[in-house]
Every structure is written in structure tokens, then in C-alpha cells.
Short mmCIF file of C-alpha atoms and ligand atoms in Angstrom, two decimals:
data_model
loop_
_atom_site.label_atom_id
_atom_site.label_comp_id
_atom_site.label_asym_id
_atom_site.label_seq_id
_atom_site.Cartn_x
_atom_site.Cartn_y
_atom_site.Cartn_z
CA MET A 15 -78.46 17.92 -48.16
CA SER A 16 -80.17 14.54 -48.53
CA ILE A 17 -79.75 11.94 -45.86
CA GLN A 18 -77.76 9.84 -48.32
CA ASP A 19 -75.35 12.74 -48.83
CA GLU A 20 -74.99 13.19 -45.08
CA LEU A 21 -74.15 9.53 -44.73
CA VAL A 22 -71.54 9.66 -47.51
CA GLU A 23 -69.91 12.59 -45.74
CA LEU A 24 -70.06 10.91 -42.33
CA ARG A 25 -68.54 7.76 -43.82
CA SER A 26 -65.57 9.52 -45.35
CA ALA A 27 -64.99 11.74 -42.31
CA THR A 28 -65.09 8.73 -40.01
CA LEU A 29 -62.76 6.61 -42.14
CA GLN A 30 -60.32 9.50 -42.28
CA ALA A 31 -60.47 10.04 -38.55
CA ILE A 32 -59.82 6.34 -38.04
CA SER A 33 -56.81 6.30 -40.32
CA GLN A 34 -55.44 9.41 -38.63
CA ALA A 35 -55.91 8.27 -35.04
CA ALA A 36 -52.43 8.53 -33.50
CA ASP A 37 -52.88 5.97 -30.73
CA SER A 38 -55.34 3.50 -29.19
CA GLU A 39 -56.72 6.20 -26.94
CA GLY A 40 -57.48 8.54 -29.90
CA LEU A 41 -59.01 5.66 -31.86
CA GLU A 42 -61.31 4.82 -28.97
CA GLN A 43 -62.53 8.43 -28.95
CA VAL A 44 -63.35 8.15 -32.67
CA ARG A 45 -65.28 4.92 -32.06
CA ILE A 46 -67.29 6.47 -29.23
CA GLY A 47 -68.06 9.48 -31.41
CA VAL A 48 -69.52 7.28 -34.13
CA LEU A 49 -70.73 4.04 -32.61
CA GLY A 50 -71.03 4.95 -28.92
CA LYS A 51 -74.36 5.39 -27.14
CA ASN A 52 -74.60 8.96 -28.43
CA GLY A 53 -72.50 8.34 -31.54
CA GLN A 54 -73.40 9.82 -34.91
CA LEU A 55 -74.12 6.51 -36.66
CA THR A 56 -76.01 5.28 -33.63
CA GLY A 57 -78.11 8.43 -33.89
CA TYR A 58 -79.04 7.66 -37.51
CA LEU A 59 -79.81 4.04 -36.69
CA ARG A 60 -82.03 5.10 -33.84
CA SER A 61 -83.97 7.61 -35.91
CA MET A 62 -84.84 5.15 -38.70
CA GLY A 63 -88.48 5.41 -37.70
CA SER A 64 -88.65 9.06 -38.71
CA ILE A 65 -87.31 8.44 -42.20
CA PRO A 66 -89.95 8.48 -44.94
CA LYS A 67 -91.15 4.96 -45.70
CA GLU A 68 -90.04 4.92 -49.33
CA ASP A 69 -86.44 5.83 -48.39
CA ARG A 70 -86.17 3.61 -45.34
CA ALA A 71 -84.89 0.43 -47.00
CA GLU A 72 -82.27 2.30 -48.98
CA VAL A 73 -81.04 4.35 -45.99
CA GLY A 74 -81.02 1.26 -43.76
CA LYS A 75 -78.89 -0.60 -46.24
CA THR A 76 -76.43 2.29 -46.55
CA LEU A 77 -76.24 2.61 -42.76
CA ASN A 78 -75.45 -1.08 -42.40
CA VAL A 79 -72.76 -0.98 -45.05
CA ILE A 80 -71.17 2.10 -43.44
CA LYS A 81 -71.40 0.52 -40.00
CA GLN A 82 -69.63 -2.60 -41.22
CA GLU A 83 -66.99 -0.58 -43.02
CA VAL A 84 -66.38 1.57 -39.96
CA GLU A 85 -66.21 -1.45 -37.68
CA SER A 86 -63.69 -3.23 -39.83
CA ALA A 87 -61.61 -0.05 -40.27
CA LEU A 88 -61.61 0.38 -36.47
CA GLU A 89 -60.58 -3.24 -36.06
CA SER A 90 -57.64 -3.06 -38.42
CA ARG A 91 -56.46 0.36 -37.19
CA LYS A 92 -56.63 -0.98 -33.66
CA ALA A 93 -54.39 -3.91 -34.57
CA THR A 94 -51.90 -1.64 -36.32
CA LEU A 95 -51.72 0.78 -33.39
CA ALA A 96 -51.39 -2.04 -30.84
CA ALA A 97 -48.49 -3.49 -32.78
CA SER A 98 -46.63 -0.20 -33.02
CA GLU A 99 -47.32 0.64 -29.39
CA LEU A 100 -45.91 -2.74 -28.35
CA GLU A 101 -42.89 -2.12 -30.53
CA ALA A 102 -42.31 1.30 -28.90
CA LYS A 103 -42.68 -0.19 -25.46
CA MET A 104 -40.09 -2.87 -26.25
CA GLN A 105 -37.71 -0.28 -27.64
CA ALA A 106 -38.03 1.81 -24.51
CA GLY A 107 -37.39 -1.09 -22.15
CA ALA A 108 -34.81 -2.71 -24.36
CA VAL A 109 -32.07 -4.81 -22.73
CA ASP A 110 -28.70 -4.87 -24.44
CA ILE A 111 -28.11 -8.59 -24.62
CA THR A 112 -24.59 -8.03 -25.91
CA LEU A 113 -23.47 -6.50 -22.56
CA PRO A 114 -21.17 -8.90 -20.70
CA GLY A 115 -22.85 -10.49 -17.66
CA ARG A 116 -21.91 -9.77 -14.08
CA ALA A 117 -20.00 -12.77 -12.78
CA GLN A 118 -20.74 -14.19 -9.31
CA GLN A 119 -18.02 -13.12 -6.87
CA MET A 120 -16.77 -16.31 -5.28
CA GLY A 121 -14.98 -15.91 -1.97
CA THR A 122 -11.91 -17.90 -1.05
CA ARG A 123 -10.47 -19.15 2.19
CA HIS A 124 -8.47 -16.34 3.83
CA LEU A 125 -4.70 -16.69 3.83
CA ILE A 126 -4.64 -16.86 7.65
CA SER A 127 -7.15 -19.73 7.78
CA GLY A 128 -5.13 -21.42 5.05
CA ILE A 129 -1.89 -21.21 7.06
CA ILE A 130 -3.62 -22.48 10.23
CA ASP A 131 -4.99 -25.47 8.31
CA GLU A 132 -1.65 -26.13 6.67
CA ILE A 133 0.31 -26.07 9.95
CA SER A 134 -2.37 -28.14 11.70
CA GLU A 135 -1.98 -30.74 8.93
CA ILE A 136 1.79 -30.87 9.46
CA PHE A 137 1.39 -31.53 13.20
CA HIS A 138 -1.49 -33.90 12.64
CA GLY A 139 0.86 -35.89 10.44
CA ILE A 140 3.30 -36.40 13.35
CA GLY A 141 0.62 -37.45 15.81
CA TYR A 142 -0.39 -34.20 17.51
CA THR A 143 -3.98 -33.42 18.51
CA VAL A 144 -5.47 -30.03 17.65
CA GLU A 145 -7.02 -28.36 20.70
CA SER A 146 -9.01 -25.18 21.08
CA GLY A 147 -9.26 -22.79 23.99
CA THR A 148 -11.38 -19.74 24.70
CA GLU A 149 -10.52 -16.17 23.77
CA VAL A 150 -11.92 -14.89 27.05
CA GLU A 151 -9.64 -16.30 29.71
CA THR A 152 -8.88 -15.80 33.38
CA ASP A 153 -5.75 -14.17 34.67
CA TYR A 154 -4.85 -17.51 36.23
CA TYR A 155 -4.60 -19.44 32.96
CA ASN A 156 -3.19 -16.59 30.91
CA PHE A 157 -0.41 -15.74 33.37
CA GLU A 158 -0.38 -17.33 36.79
CA ALA A 159 -0.38 -21.01 35.76
CA LEU A 160 2.35 -20.13 33.27
CA ASN A 161 4.74 -19.11 35.99
CA THR A 162 3.97 -15.41 35.52
CA PRO A 163 2.63 -14.03 38.83
CA ALA A 164 1.05 -10.60 39.15
CA ASP A 165 4.32 -8.75 39.85
CA HIS A 166 6.23 -10.46 37.01
CA PRO A 167 7.90 -7.99 34.62
CA ALA A 168 7.02 -10.17 31.59
CA ARG A 169 3.40 -9.08 32.04
CA GLY A 170 4.41 -5.58 30.99
CA MET A 171 4.66 -6.59 27.34
CA GLN A 172 1.28 -8.25 27.34
CA ASP A 173 -1.24 -5.66 28.46
CA THR A 174 -4.67 -6.60 27.22
CA PHE A 175 -8.38 -5.90 27.38
CA TYR A 176 -10.10 -6.72 30.65
CA VAL A 177 -13.67 -7.94 30.79
CA ILE A 178 -15.64 -6.14 33.47
CA ASP A 179 -18.70 -7.72 35.01
CA ARG A 180 -21.21 -4.85 34.83
CA SER A 181 -23.55 -6.50 37.28
CA GLY A 182 -20.73 -6.60 39.84
CA ALA A 183 -19.26 -4.02 42.13
CA GLU A 184 -18.92 -0.41 41.03
CA SER A 185 -15.26 -0.70 41.83
CA ALA A 186 -14.77 -3.21 38.99
CA VAL A 187 -12.33 -1.21 36.92
CA ARG A 188 -9.48 -2.30 34.70
CA GLY A 189 -6.82 -4.03 36.72
CA GLU A 190 -9.33 -5.25 39.26
CA SER A 191 -10.93 -7.73 36.91
CA ASP A 192 -9.28 -11.09 36.47
CA VAL A 193 -11.17 -11.93 33.29
CA LEU A 194 -9.38 -10.85 30.14
CA LEU A 195 -8.94 -11.39 26.43
CA ARG A 196 -6.03 -13.82 26.30
CA THR A 197 -2.71 -12.39 25.20
CA GLN A 198 -1.32 -15.76 24.16
CA THR A 199 -2.56 -19.25 23.39
CA SER A 200 -0.20 -20.61 26.06
CA GLY A 201 -3.06 -20.89 28.56
CA VAL A 202 -4.42 -23.84 26.56
CA GLN A 203 -1.32 -25.75 27.77
CA ALA A 204 -2.50 -25.43 31.37
CA HIS A 205 -6.08 -26.47 30.57
CA VAL A 206 -4.97 -29.54 28.62
CA MET A 207 -2.44 -30.62 31.30
CA GLU A 208 -5.11 -30.32 33.99
CA ASN A 209 -7.53 -32.44 32.06
CA ARG A 210 -5.33 -35.11 30.57
CA LYS A 211 -2.54 -37.42 31.60
CA PRO A 212 0.72 -37.51 29.59
CA PRO A 213 1.70 -38.40 26.93
CA ILE A 214 0.48 -35.09 25.53
CA TYR A 215 1.28 -34.01 21.97
CA MET A 216 -0.90 -31.09 21.03
CA ILE A 217 -1.19 -27.82 19.22
CA ALA A 218 -3.78 -25.08 19.79
CA PRO A 219 -4.44 -22.43 17.16
CA GLY A 220 -6.51 -19.36 18.00
CA LYS A 221 -6.94 -15.62 18.30
CA VAL A 222 -5.11 -13.55 20.88
CA TYR A 223 -5.31 -9.88 21.88
CA ARG A 224 -2.89 -7.22 23.00
CA ARG A 225 -3.12 -3.56 23.79
CA ASP A 226 -1.01 -2.68 20.76
CA VAL A 227 -1.54 -0.12 18.03
CA ALA A 228 -1.53 -1.68 14.56
CA ASP A 229 1.69 -1.04 12.65
CA PRO A 230 3.64 -3.06 10.07
CA SER A 231 4.68 -5.62 12.70
CA HIS A 232 1.96 -5.39 15.38
CA LEU A 233 -1.78 -6.02 15.47
CA PRO A 234 -4.10 -5.67 18.49
CA GLN A 235 -5.70 -8.97 17.48
CA PHE A 236 -3.84 -11.79 15.79
CA ASN A 237 -3.54 -15.58 15.72
CA GLN A 238 -1.08 -17.90 17.38
CA ILE A 239 -0.43 -21.60 17.23
CA GLU A 240 0.63 -23.03 20.57
CA GLY A 241 2.37 -26.37 20.92
CA LEU A 242 2.98 -28.64 23.89
CA VAL A 243 4.61 -32.01 24.34
CA VAL A 244 4.76 -33.76 27.72
CA ASP A 245 6.08 -37.30 27.92
CA GLU A 246 8.77 -39.36 29.59
CA GLY A 247 12.31 -38.62 28.48
CA ILE A 248 11.61 -35.56 26.33
CA THR A 249 14.80 -33.54 25.73
CA PHE A 250 15.89 -30.38 24.00
CA ALA A 251 16.96 -32.58 21.07
CA ASP A 252 13.29 -33.54 20.56
CA LEU A 253 12.38 -29.86 20.56
CA LYS A 254 15.05 -28.99 17.99
CA GLY A 255 14.32 -31.93 15.72
CA THR A 256 10.57 -31.32 15.76
CA LEU A 257 10.74 -27.58 15.10
CA ASP A 258 13.42 -27.95 12.42
CA TYR A 259 11.18 -30.49 10.65
CA VAL A 260 8.11 -28.24 10.97
CA CYS A 261 9.93 -25.11 9.73
CA LYS A 262 11.17 -27.00 6.67
CA GLN A 263 7.62 -28.25 6.02
CA ILE A 264 6.26 -24.71 6.24
CA PHE A 265 8.95 -22.75 4.44
CA GLY A 266 10.75 -25.32 2.26
CA GLN A 267 13.46 -27.96 2.61
CA ASP A 268 16.21 -25.50 1.68
CA ARG A 269 15.64 -23.36 4.78
CA GLU A 270 18.03 -23.64 7.73
CA THR A 271 16.98 -23.09 11.35
CA ARG A 272 18.91 -21.73 14.28
CA PHE A 273 18.02 -21.63 17.98
CA ARG A 274 18.88 -18.45 19.86
CA PRO A 275 18.76 -18.31 23.68
CA HIS A 276 15.81 -16.26 24.90
CA TYR A 277 13.61 -15.88 27.95
CA PHE A 278 10.00 -16.96 28.52
CA PRO A 279 8.56 -17.34 32.02
CA PHE A 280 7.07 -20.77 31.36
CA THR A 281 10.05 -22.50 29.75
CA GLU A 282 13.60 -23.17 30.92
CA PRO A 283 15.78 -23.07 28.91
CA SER A 284 14.01 -20.97 26.30
CA ALA A 285 14.90 -20.11 22.74
CA GLU A 286 13.74 -18.22 19.72
CA VAL A 287 13.87 -19.99 16.39
CA ASP A 288 15.04 -18.22 13.25
CA VAL A 289 14.90 -19.57 9.70
CA SER A 290 17.30 -18.51 7.00
CA CYS A 291 15.95 -15.57 5.02
CA GLY A 292 13.84 -16.65 2.05
CA ILE A 293 14.82 -13.63 0.00
CA CYS A 294 18.62 -13.54 0.29
CA HIS A 295 19.09 -17.15 1.52
CA GLY A 296 21.34 -16.06 4.34
CA GLU A 297 23.37 -13.41 2.52
CA GLY A 298 21.74 -10.52 4.38
CA CYS A 299 19.20 -8.15 2.82
CA ARG A 300 16.70 -5.47 3.77
CA PHE A 301 13.96 -8.02 4.58
CA CYS A 302 16.12 -9.75 7.23
CA LYS A 303 17.77 -6.47 8.25
CA GLY A 304 21.09 -7.72 6.98
CA THR A 305 21.27 -10.70 9.34
CA GLY A 306 20.38 -13.50 6.90
CA TRP A 307 17.82 -14.82 9.43
CA VAL A 308 14.17 -14.13 10.25
CA GLU A 309 12.58 -14.91 13.62
CA VAL A 310 9.62 -17.29 13.43
CA LEU A 311 8.73 -18.61 16.88
CA GLY A 312 9.46 -18.93 20.58
CA CYS A 313 9.99 -22.21 22.40
CA GLY A 314 11.63 -23.96 25.32
CA MET A 315 11.57 -26.86 27.75
CA VAL A 316 8.46 -26.64 29.94
CA ASP A 317 9.42 -25.17 33.31
CA PRO A 318 8.92 -27.76 36.10
CA ASN A 319 6.85 -25.14 37.95
CA VAL A 320 4.34 -25.15 35.09
CA LEU A 321 4.08 -28.95 35.23
CA ALA A 322 3.62 -28.74 39.00
CA TYR A 323 0.84 -26.12 38.71
CA ALA A 324 -1.06 -28.56 36.50
CA GLY A 325 -0.44 -31.48 38.84
CA ILE A 326 2.03 -33.34 36.63
CA ASP A 327 4.99 -35.13 38.23
CA ALA A 328 8.01 -33.16 37.02
CA GLU A 329 10.37 -35.88 38.20
CA ARG A 330 8.84 -38.37 35.82
CA TYR A 331 7.78 -36.19 32.91
CA SER A 332 9.42 -33.47 30.88
CA GLY A 333 8.27 -31.57 27.85
CA PHE A 334 8.72 -28.77 25.40
CA ALA A 335 6.45 -25.98 24.25
CA PHE A 336 6.39 -23.45 21.47
CA GLY A 337 4.29 -20.61 20.15
CA MET A 338 4.18 -18.94 16.76
CA GLY A 339 2.37 -15.96 15.30
CA VAL A 340 0.31 -17.02 12.30
CA GLU A 341 0.18 -13.59 10.63
CA ARG A 342 3.93 -13.30 10.99
CA ILE A 343 4.47 -16.70 9.37
CA ALA A 344 2.11 -15.75 6.53
CA CYS A 345 4.11 -12.56 5.92
CA LEU A 346 7.43 -14.43 6.00
CA LYS A 347 6.17 -17.15 3.69
CA TYR A 348 4.74 -14.78 1.08
CA ASN A 349 7.06 -11.79 1.60
CA VAL A 350 4.23 -9.50 2.74
CA PRO A 351 5.86 -6.35 4.14
CA ASP A 352 3.03 -5.18 6.43
CA LEU A 353 0.80 -7.27 8.75
CA ARG A 354 -2.06 -4.83 8.22
CA MET A 355 -2.36 -5.86 4.57
CA LEU A 356 -3.75 -9.20 5.79
CA LEU A 357 -6.74 -7.40 7.29
CA SER A 358 -7.33 -4.93 4.48
CA GLY A 359 -10.08 -6.93 2.77
CA ASP A 360 -8.58 -5.86 -0.56
CA MET A 361 -9.60 -8.56 -3.03
CA ARG A 362 -6.66 -7.83 -5.33
CA PHE A 363 -4.32 -8.71 -2.47
CA LEU A 364 -6.28 -11.65 -1.03
CA ARG A 365 -6.93 -13.37 -4.37
CA GLN A 366 -3.23 -14.05 -4.79
CA PHE A 367 -3.26 -16.77 -2.18
N1 DAH B 412 3.35 -17.20 24.37
C1 DAH B 412 4.55 -16.65 23.79
C2 DAH B 412 4.25 -15.25 23.24
O1 DAH B 412 3.10 -14.96 23.00
C3 DAH B 412 5.04 -17.53 22.70
C4 DAH B 412 5.66 -18.77 23.25
C5 DAH B 412 7.02 -18.82 23.54
C6 DAH B 412 4.88 -19.88 23.52
C7 DAH B 412 7.59 -19.94 24.05
C8 DAH B 412 5.46 -21.03 24.07
C9 DAH B 412 6.83 -21.03 24.33
O2 DAH B 412 4.76 -22.12 24.36
O3 DAH B 412 7.40 -22.17 24.84
O4 DAH B 412 5.14 -14.49 23.07
#
């Protein structure tokens, strides 16, 4: 076979291999085989010297033409393969832009915080200050200063969690510590009276703790709003008028209130306040256990002993106090049947408020 014939064959074989290369990698192999350092065309180009003189010009020309043809075929096949490879890559990593997006989940203020703010606003509007106390309290402020000494039976209903000083004596066991998680916000009354002269018109919202198992009407941790008024000439009529006004602000103008005698160690006389049932409006239903009334808070005239503990002249000043459970008020206001639902973290429930 003449050299010219060999070249014709090499040309067609190479062009075919180029057109059949399945991917960039295969095409590169073809290029190396022909134009690489040890490629077939390179071999011919390198051996030009051994070609008979009379044929040299002709063979050289053919080689150059083939080289150019091969180079341009490689070039265009390369572009074609690159385009289809890019296409395949895009298909594989395709994003379905018609899928609906994932919306940002925006939180809302919790119902309990909402009620605390709302009630604080009501009292703020009638000139009360909003105080805060600490959740870790001493036995003195939680009980003693509120006319509830160690042997007082009212303590029985308010067992709590005692804070033990680990660095202290080994004998520091529950019952021997006098630092505790407060069972009521009432202790704030004593702190405020010690630090300020009357007139005092204040409320104090905050968390309280009890050694209770959670059930539909009890939680081991809940919120209260305490209230205290100390001024000259304060009477039970002031207490009634204020709390009737506040209950109507919270629950609606159509709600009635009634004051039922009760007992609290730190007030005398004491009462519990009921509002007419929001579901049956006093008729009697399952929600109000057939009575037509629901209990919302405790209150009374500040016991002179409590004023005396705080160094306030009980001859000159008198006052009233009250305390309400925030979770309970939330449930009454929105007809929630179980206190535990407030803590569930269930967005379907919480979003309603
Ligand atoms: N501290 C009471 C409780 O937790 C609630 C209470 C009742 C507070 C009467 C008061 C009050 O200030 O006068 O049950």
C-alpha cells in the first residue's frame, strides 16, 4: 500500500472515530491516538525525512490537509459533546421551579404573654405600677411576711421546690432550706411595702411554682398577677369597684361579678371573685358546673399584721390585695377546657390567638 493510500485510510478511520466518540473522554483518547506525542499522524510528520524526495512535497501537503481536517473535526465534535454533557448535567440536577416555596414560619406572642400584657394595660390605665419580683424567694417573703408562719395549715396547699445550697451543710435537705421557688406572687407585696411609702397601687405578674401534678386544672408552674393597694381610707368598696371594673375589661361589659367569702392568711376579710359564665350567661352549664358562675381570683383587705410586718402604720393606712391565675383567665376567656393545652406547643392551637 502506498503512503498516500495509508493516509487516506488513516484519515477516514480517524474522522469516523471522532464522529463516534461518545463523550469528551473518548474524544480525547482519539486525539491522543492521532495527534499526541506518539500519535499516528505525528508519526508520519516526524518521518518525513525518510520519504523519497520526489514524493515528499505531495505527502507533506496531504498530511497537512488531513491534520487540519482532523483538528477541525475534533474541535466541532468537542463542542457538540460539551453541549450535550452540559444538557445532561442540567437535567440531572434539575430544580422544579413550579414547586410551591416553603414559607417562613413566623412565631407569634404566646397567649399567656398576651393576657399578661392586656391585664397590665388595664391596670396601667387606672394608675397602677407594674412590679416584678424574683422566682427564687425566701420562706420569709413567700409565707412568713404574709401572716403564714411555719405551722400554718394554709402552707399545706402550697408545697413547692426548695433550693438547696450544695456548698452548705450535708444536712441541707428539703424542709431545712428556707430558699424556695415561690408558690405565689404575693411576696412581691411585702418587698414593695418595705421599699416604698404609701400610696401604693401596683400589680406584679410572674411565674410561680407548686408541687402539683399537671392535670386539666393544675400546673406545677404557672403565672399569677398580684395586686396591692395601700392608701389612706381604702375600703372594701374600693376593692369591689376596682375588681368589677377589671373583670368587665377582661371578659366583657356584659359579665356580672360576685364576691364570695373565703379565707386567705394575708387578708381580712377575704373573698373569691366569680364572673358570670361566658357560655351559658348564668343559666348553668357543664363549663360552670351548673352554677352559672366561674371563679377568677382571690382578694381581700390587707391584714393589719401584714402592714405591720412591712413597717406600715395600720392605724393610718388600709389596703386591698388580689391575686389571679393567668392560665386560668386565659382558659376562661377563650373556653379552653384543659390548662395543659397552653403548654402543648401545638401551632394549630396557638395560632388561634
Ligand atoms: N396568693 C393567693 C394564691 O396563690 C392568691 C391571692 C388571694 C392573692 C388573695 C392575694 C389575695 O393578694 O389578696 O392562692
